[in-house]
Amino acid sequence: MLFQYIHHLAERFDHKKTLDQLQTFASTPEGAVGITAAVALVAGASYLKNKNNDRGCPKVPGSSVWGTSTEEYRADPKAFIVKWQNELGPVYHAELFGHTATVVSGSYVREIFLNDKFDFMAGLHRTFDNMLLTNCGPYEDLSAAHTSEVVKKFLSPHLKHFTPRVIEHLQQGLKAQTGEISAEGKQFPHVYGLVQHPVALASASVFVGPELSKNELLIDSFKNMVIDVGSELLPNPWLEPFPRLNRLRMWWVGKTSSTVKRHRGQLATALKPELDRRLKAMASNDSNWERPDDILQNLLEHYTPPKGMDTLNYMVNWMTQLTFAAIHTTSEGSTWVLYRLLQTPGLWEELYQEQNEVLEASGIDSSAGAEVFTREILNKFVKMDSVIRETMRARTAYITLPHINKSNEVVTLSNGAKIYPGESAYINVWSNHNDPSLQNSMKDLQQFKPLRFLDAEKNSTKIGEDFLFFGMGKHACPGRWFAVQEIKTIVALLLREYKLEAVGDLFFPEVESIPFPMGEFKIYPRKQVA
Ligand code: HEM
């Protein structure tokens, strides 16, 4: 009853007024105590409401008074997984993240990824809905299916064609970040700051074309929008049991945040003159106009704005969604790979050797610069590819990728576990990435071993139940070839010209709340120190 009552209230909110009131209320001591009590009650009520459901799989006896496990999990996700997997097996349920979650590992993950009744985007949007957060209108107007279609049609099959452009812009972006580097070397505080700019620039050169990628406002938004908007939504565990309230908060951020307004404004200012030019040329069939070769042009030709929306706003929405999918994810991936290279003695030079061998075998003198890289050559860097796959396998992804059962039926897995309508199945990524029976009997899976995939015929875009970094099934990341090629190119460009060394200790996180490693490093020019 209590559960229904609070959800009923959440549904009947006067959005604007209530959120203001709630914020004022929450900032008083009485408010804080009241809210904490309400959250505990809702979590407890959810537990009581669901506890009698037959779930066909064992349950984690929650460590809190309310039978919930989120705190235990967040304190040490790896210990949580090892303990409960040993005791309960590959599929169990727990009161996690404010609701009843079925945690799935082993081959059972297939039954989630490949079943259309489960929806990852709906699971993600419970806590992070980029359409709401960036005021992009209804999800149906620009869904993940739309973005996926565009990536599959207009990007992935044309990667070879885009490669020279991507290499050029990654190189340009790296140079802008490193500047001139003398023989004494130059110190940098964090890898993310080095790679974020080149990734944004290269992605922009493909999404909106080389000309528009010179626009500083646009690049600023491509680089920073995800982090700026994400920080408007600082983690708020007390909202977890209230998905509707959480969505209301995201809607509010999207509608009112000056950060969102600024980024949307920057994108609109940058895009408008170019859109006007293109639309005019298209309307008049101008024979002197050379059709631009980028994603924006394909969008203009194949997609129509929904009723009531102009082309400019529609294209701002598209660029926002592409940015959210592509740029931070790839920058974060590159950051992890470079920190692993900094961490492992001798690996930098081993990859440099590989690069020279590949170039020589392709008839290119090993003194050649980065201009000789092509998609074929990048694909021959098999040691580097193994480093990338191993970095992603060993990353801090634990119980994640929530998939909501969107159907009206109970889904029963082959081991009898039941997931009720509206409930979520979570993928136990860490378990699969560390399971010897899935990882070809490999040893020491909890260690980072950079070359373990060298002869394993598993490259870094090959998804499966043993490698879930890009998801699996028909919704698996369609941008993974682009992302991996960008990561490879960044490493290849740096290898060609520089040596990188850690300065002091590096820190590798073990909890999900810290997204990537940390530590200072120095860059030296290769030629002067060789
Ligand atoms: C290292 C970088 C990246 C990572 C780790 C990553 C990861 C993921 C994951 C885990 C999913 C969900 C898969 C599932 O539901 O099974 C996904 C979906 C998606 N990704 Fe990526 N991604 C990356 C880069 C990119 C890039 C560069 C693009 C576009 C150019 C992109 C576009 C998409 C799209 C459109 C979807 C939605 C697919 C659908 O729902 O059908 N991603 N990505």
mmCIF file of C-alpha atoms in Angstrom, residues 93-266:
data_model
loop_
_atom_site.group_PDB
_atom_site.id
_atom_site.type_symbol
_atom_site.label_atom_id
_atom_site.label_comp_id
_atom_site.label_asym_id
_atom_site.label_seq_id
_atom_site.Cartn_x
_atom_site.Cartn_y
_atom_site.Cartn_z
ATOM 1 C CA HIS A 93 18.185 -11.949 -7.082
ATOM 2 C CA ALA A 94 18.857 -9.126 -4.686
ATOM 3 C CA GLU A 95 17.376 -5.837 -3.552
ATOM 4 C CA LEU A 96 19.845 -3.645 -5.419
ATOM 5 C CA PHE A 97 19.838 -0.010 -6.580
ATOM 6 C CA GLY A 98 16.408 0.647 -5.099
ATOM 7 C CA HIS A 99 14.552 -2.288 -6.626
ATOM 8 C CA THR A 100 14.437 -6.043 -7.073
ATOM 9 C CA ALA A 101 17.197 -7.049 -9.469
ATOM 10 C CA THR A 102 17.949 -10.433 -10.971
ATOM 11 C CA VAL A 103 21.708 -10.715 -11.414
ATOM 12 C CA VAL A 104 22.625 -12.911 -14.371
ATOM 13 C CA SER A 105 25.991 -14.357 -15.402
ATOM 14 C CA GLY A 106 27.496 -17.204 -17.430
ATOM 15 C CA SER A 107 25.681 -18.327 -20.555
ATOM 16 C CA TYR A 108 22.398 -17.103 -19.074
ATOM 17 C CA VAL A 109 23.307 -13.562 -20.170
ATOM 18 C CA ARG A 110 22.326 -14.640 -23.694
ATOM 19 C CA GLU A 111 18.784 -15.173 -22.521
ATOM 20 C CA ILE A 112 18.620 -11.518 -21.515
ATOM 21 C CA PHE A 113 20.473 -9.919 -24.440
ATOM 22 C CA LEU A 114 18.672 -12.009 -27.062
ATOM 23 C CA ASN A 115 15.144 -11.706 -25.697
ATOM 24 C CA ASP A 116 13.162 -8.778 -27.149
ATOM 25 C CA LYS A 117 11.110 -8.528 -23.986
ATOM 26 C CA PHE A 118 14.130 -6.958 -22.288
ATOM 27 C CA ASP A 119 15.062 -3.362 -22.982
ATOM 28 C CA PHE A 120 18.471 -1.950 -22.010
ATOM 29 C CA MET A 121 17.645 1.659 -22.879
ATOM 30 C CA ALA A 122 14.575 1.559 -20.631
ATOM 31 C CA GLY A 123 16.788 0.164 -17.854
ATOM 32 C CA LEU A 124 19.378 2.879 -18.379
ATOM 33 C CA HIS A 125 16.795 5.652 -18.579
ATOM 34 C CA ARG A 126 15.619 4.851 -15.080
ATOM 35 C CA THR A 127 18.717 6.672 -13.833
ATOM 36 C CA PHE A 128 20.189 8.383 -16.912
ATOM 37 C CA ASP A 129 17.990 9.480 -19.794
ATOM 38 C CA ASN A 130 20.017 11.618 -22.190
ATOM 39 C CA MET A 131 16.925 12.680 -24.181
ATOM 40 C CA LEU A 132 15.280 14.104 -21.051
ATOM 41 C CA LEU A 133 18.505 15.540 -19.695
ATOM 42 C CA THR A 134 19.278 17.462 -22.864
ATOM 43 C CA ASN A 135 15.711 18.539 -23.639
ATOM 44 C CA CYS A 136 15.632 16.620 -26.924
ATOM 45 C CA GLY A 137 11.893 15.871 -26.904
ATOM 46 C CA PRO A 138 10.107 12.497 -26.777
ATOM 47 C CA TYR A 139 12.256 9.388 -26.955
ATOM 48 C CA GLU A 140 10.167 7.979 -29.823
ATOM 49 C CA ASP A 141 11.282 10.913 -32.010
ATOM 50 C CA LEU A 142 14.956 10.059 -31.723
ATOM 51 C CA SER A 143 15.437 6.687 -30.087
ATOM 52 C CA ALA A 144 18.525 4.497 -29.772
ATOM 53 C CA ALA A 145 17.090 2.563 -32.728
ATOM 54 C CA HIS A 146 17.344 5.711 -34.882
ATOM 55 C CA THR A 147 20.919 6.442 -33.780
ATOM 56 C CA SER A 148 21.854 2.822 -34.263
ATOM 57 C CA GLU A 149 20.389 2.793 -37.778
ATOM 58 C CA VAL A 150 22.418 5.857 -38.746
ATOM 59 C CA VAL A 151 25.654 4.424 -37.357
ATOM 60 C CA LYS A 152 25.015 1.094 -39.103
ATOM 61 C CA LYS A 153 24.126 2.664 -42.455
ATOM 62 C CA PHE A 154 26.274 5.750 -42.731
ATOM 63 C CA LEU A 155 29.310 5.180 -40.508
ATOM 64 C CA SER A 156 30.432 1.592 -39.882
ATOM 65 C CA PRO A 157 30.352 0.388 -43.535
ATOM 66 C CA HIS A 158 32.353 3.466 -44.594
ATOM 67 C CA LEU A 159 35.110 3.393 -41.990
ATOM 68 C CA LYS A 160 37.822 2.760 -44.541
ATOM 69 C CA HIS A 161 36.707 5.813 -46.472
ATOM 70 C CA PHE A 162 36.674 7.988 -43.342
ATOM 71 C CA THR A 163 40.009 6.694 -41.996
ATOM 72 C CA PRO A 164 42.346 9.348 -43.533
ATOM 73 C CA ARG A 165 40.087 12.099 -42.194
ATOM 74 C CA VAL A 166 39.912 10.523 -38.751
ATOM 75 C CA ILE A 167 43.698 10.039 -38.581
ATOM 76 C CA GLU A 168 44.301 13.637 -39.690
ATOM 77 C CA HIS A 169 41.972 15.036 -37.028
ATOM 78 C CA LEU A 170 43.246 12.773 -34.268
ATOM 79 C CA GLN A 171 46.759 13.895 -35.090
ATOM 80 C CA GLN A 172 45.724 17.533 -35.172
ATOM 81 C CA GLY A 173 43.905 17.147 -31.850
ATOM 82 C CA LEU A 174 46.860 15.440 -30.176
ATOM 83 C CA LYS A 175 49.255 18.142 -31.400
ATOM 84 C CA ALA A 176 46.941 20.811 -30.007
ATOM 85 C CA GLN A 177 47.112 19.111 -26.610
ATOM 86 C CA THR A 178 50.811 18.264 -26.481
ATOM 87 C CA GLY A 179 52.206 21.420 -28.082
ATOM 88 C CA GLU A 180 55.949 21.376 -28.729
ATOM 89 C CA ILE A 181 57.778 18.907 -26.505
ATOM 90 C CA SER A 182 61.469 19.444 -25.786
ATOM 91 C CA ALA A 183 64.010 16.731 -24.951
ATOM 92 C CA GLU A 184 63.306 17.279 -21.228
ATOM 93 C CA GLY A 185 59.752 16.121 -21.825
ATOM 94 C CA LYS A 186 56.452 17.624 -20.687
ATOM 95 C CA GLN A 187 54.314 16.594 -17.730
ATOM 96 C CA PHE A 188 50.541 16.064 -17.915
ATOM 97 C CA PRO A 189 48.139 15.645 -14.997
ATOM 98 C CA HIS A 190 45.770 13.072 -16.546
ATOM 99 C CA VAL A 191 45.375 11.076 -19.757
ATOM 100 C CA TYR A 192 41.710 12.018 -20.269
ATOM 101 C CA GLY A 193 42.722 15.656 -20.874
ATOM 102 C CA LEU A 194 45.065 14.509 -23.639
ATOM 103 C CA VAL A 195 42.653 12.253 -25.545
ATOM 104 C CA GLN A 196 39.301 14.014 -25.158
ATOM 105 C CA HIS A 197 40.088 16.802 -27.635
ATOM 106 C CA PRO A 198 41.366 14.567 -30.483
ATOM 107 C CA VAL A 199 38.398 12.191 -30.080
ATOM 108 C CA ALA A 200 35.941 15.104 -30.242
ATOM 109 C CA LEU A 201 37.702 16.606 -33.263
ATOM 110 C CA ALA A 202 37.888 13.338 -35.211
ATOM 111 C CA SER A 203 34.274 12.428 -34.399
ATOM 112 C CA ALA A 204 33.143 15.913 -35.456
ATOM 113 C CA SER A 205 35.025 15.605 -38.757
ATOM 114 C CA VAL A 206 32.871 12.572 -39.565
ATOM 115 C CA PHE A 207 29.599 13.707 -37.976
ATOM 116 C CA VAL A 208 29.494 17.279 -39.340
ATOM 117 C CA GLY A 209 32.441 17.424 -41.745
ATOM 118 C CA PRO A 210 36.001 18.831 -41.599
ATOM 119 C CA GLU A 211 34.892 22.454 -42.110
ATOM 120 C CA LEU A 212 32.455 22.573 -39.198
ATOM 121 C CA SER A 213 34.879 20.655 -36.987
ATOM 122 C CA LYS A 214 36.974 23.849 -36.980
ATOM 123 C CA ASN A 215 34.216 25.547 -35.014
ATOM 124 C CA GLU A 216 35.387 25.973 -31.417
ATOM 125 C CA LEU A 217 31.899 26.221 -29.921
ATOM 126 C CA LEU A 218 30.862 22.977 -31.537
ATOM 127 C CA ILE A 219 34.029 21.200 -30.401
ATOM 128 C CA ASP A 220 33.563 22.529 -26.873
ATOM 129 C CA SER A 221 30.096 20.940 -26.756
ATOM 130 C CA PHE A 222 31.260 17.699 -28.367
ATOM 131 C CA LYS A 223 33.967 17.508 -25.704
ATOM 132 C CA ASN A 224 32.233 18.689 -22.596
ATOM 133 C CA MET A 225 28.472 18.327 -22.911
ATOM 134 C CA VAL A 226 28.274 14.799 -21.478
ATOM 135 C CA ILE A 227 30.385 15.586 -18.426
ATOM 136 C CA ASP A 228 28.801 19.007 -17.847
ATOM 137 C CA VAL A 229 25.263 17.638 -18.082
ATOM 138 C CA GLY A 230 26.207 14.530 -16.077
ATOM 139 C CA SER A 231 27.494 16.724 -13.251
ATOM 140 C CA GLU A 232 24.099 18.452 -13.081
ATOM 141 C CA LEU A 233 22.882 15.032 -11.997
ATOM 142 C CA LEU A 234 25.231 14.230 -9.142
ATOM 143 C CA PRO A 235 24.591 10.727 -7.795
ATOM 144 C CA ASN A 236 21.617 10.741 -5.503
ATOM 145 C CA PRO A 237 21.121 7.279 -4.015
ATOM 146 C CA TRP A 238 18.020 8.341 -2.114
ATOM 147 C CA LEU A 239 16.213 8.775 -5.415
ATOM 148 C CA GLU A 240 16.984 5.251 -6.622
ATOM 149 C CA PRO A 241 13.758 3.675 -5.354
ATOM 150 C CA PHE A 242 11.758 6.448 -7.052
ATOM 151 C CA PRO A 243 12.298 6.057 -10.808
ATOM 152 C CA ARG A 244 9.476 8.475 -11.640
ATOM 153 C CA LEU A 245 10.869 11.119 -9.329
ATOM 154 C CA ASN A 246 14.285 10.563 -10.818
ATOM 155 C CA ARG A 247 12.872 11.030 -14.302
ATOM 156 C CA LEU A 248 11.173 14.176 -13.120
ATOM 157 C CA ARG A 249 14.539 15.436 -11.906
ATOM 158 C CA MET A 250 16.127 14.678 -15.303
ATOM 159 C CA TRP A 251 13.256 16.390 -17.094
ATOM 160 C CA TRP A 252 13.780 19.405 -14.842
ATOM 161 C CA VAL A 253 17.501 19.513 -15.583
ATOM 162 C CA GLY A 254 16.761 19.326 -19.324
ATOM 163 C CA LYS A 255 14.201 22.127 -19.170
ATOM 164 C CA THR A 256 15.917 24.539 -16.807
ATOM 165 C CA SER A 257 19.657 23.943 -16.615
ATOM 166 C CA SER A 258 21.786 26.789 -17.952
ATOM 167 C CA THR A 259 24.426 24.202 -18.876
ATOM 168 C CA VAL A 260 22.019 22.369 -21.163
ATOM 169 C CA LYS A 261 20.850 25.681 -22.652
ATOM 170 C CA ARG A 262 24.448 26.763 -23.243
ATOM 171 C CA HIS A 263 25.430 23.560 -25.031
ATOM 172 C CA ARG A 264 22.280 23.441 -27.142
ATOM 173 C CA GLY A 265 22.849 27.117 -27.983
ATOM 174 C CA GLN A 266 26.474 26.515 -28.965
#
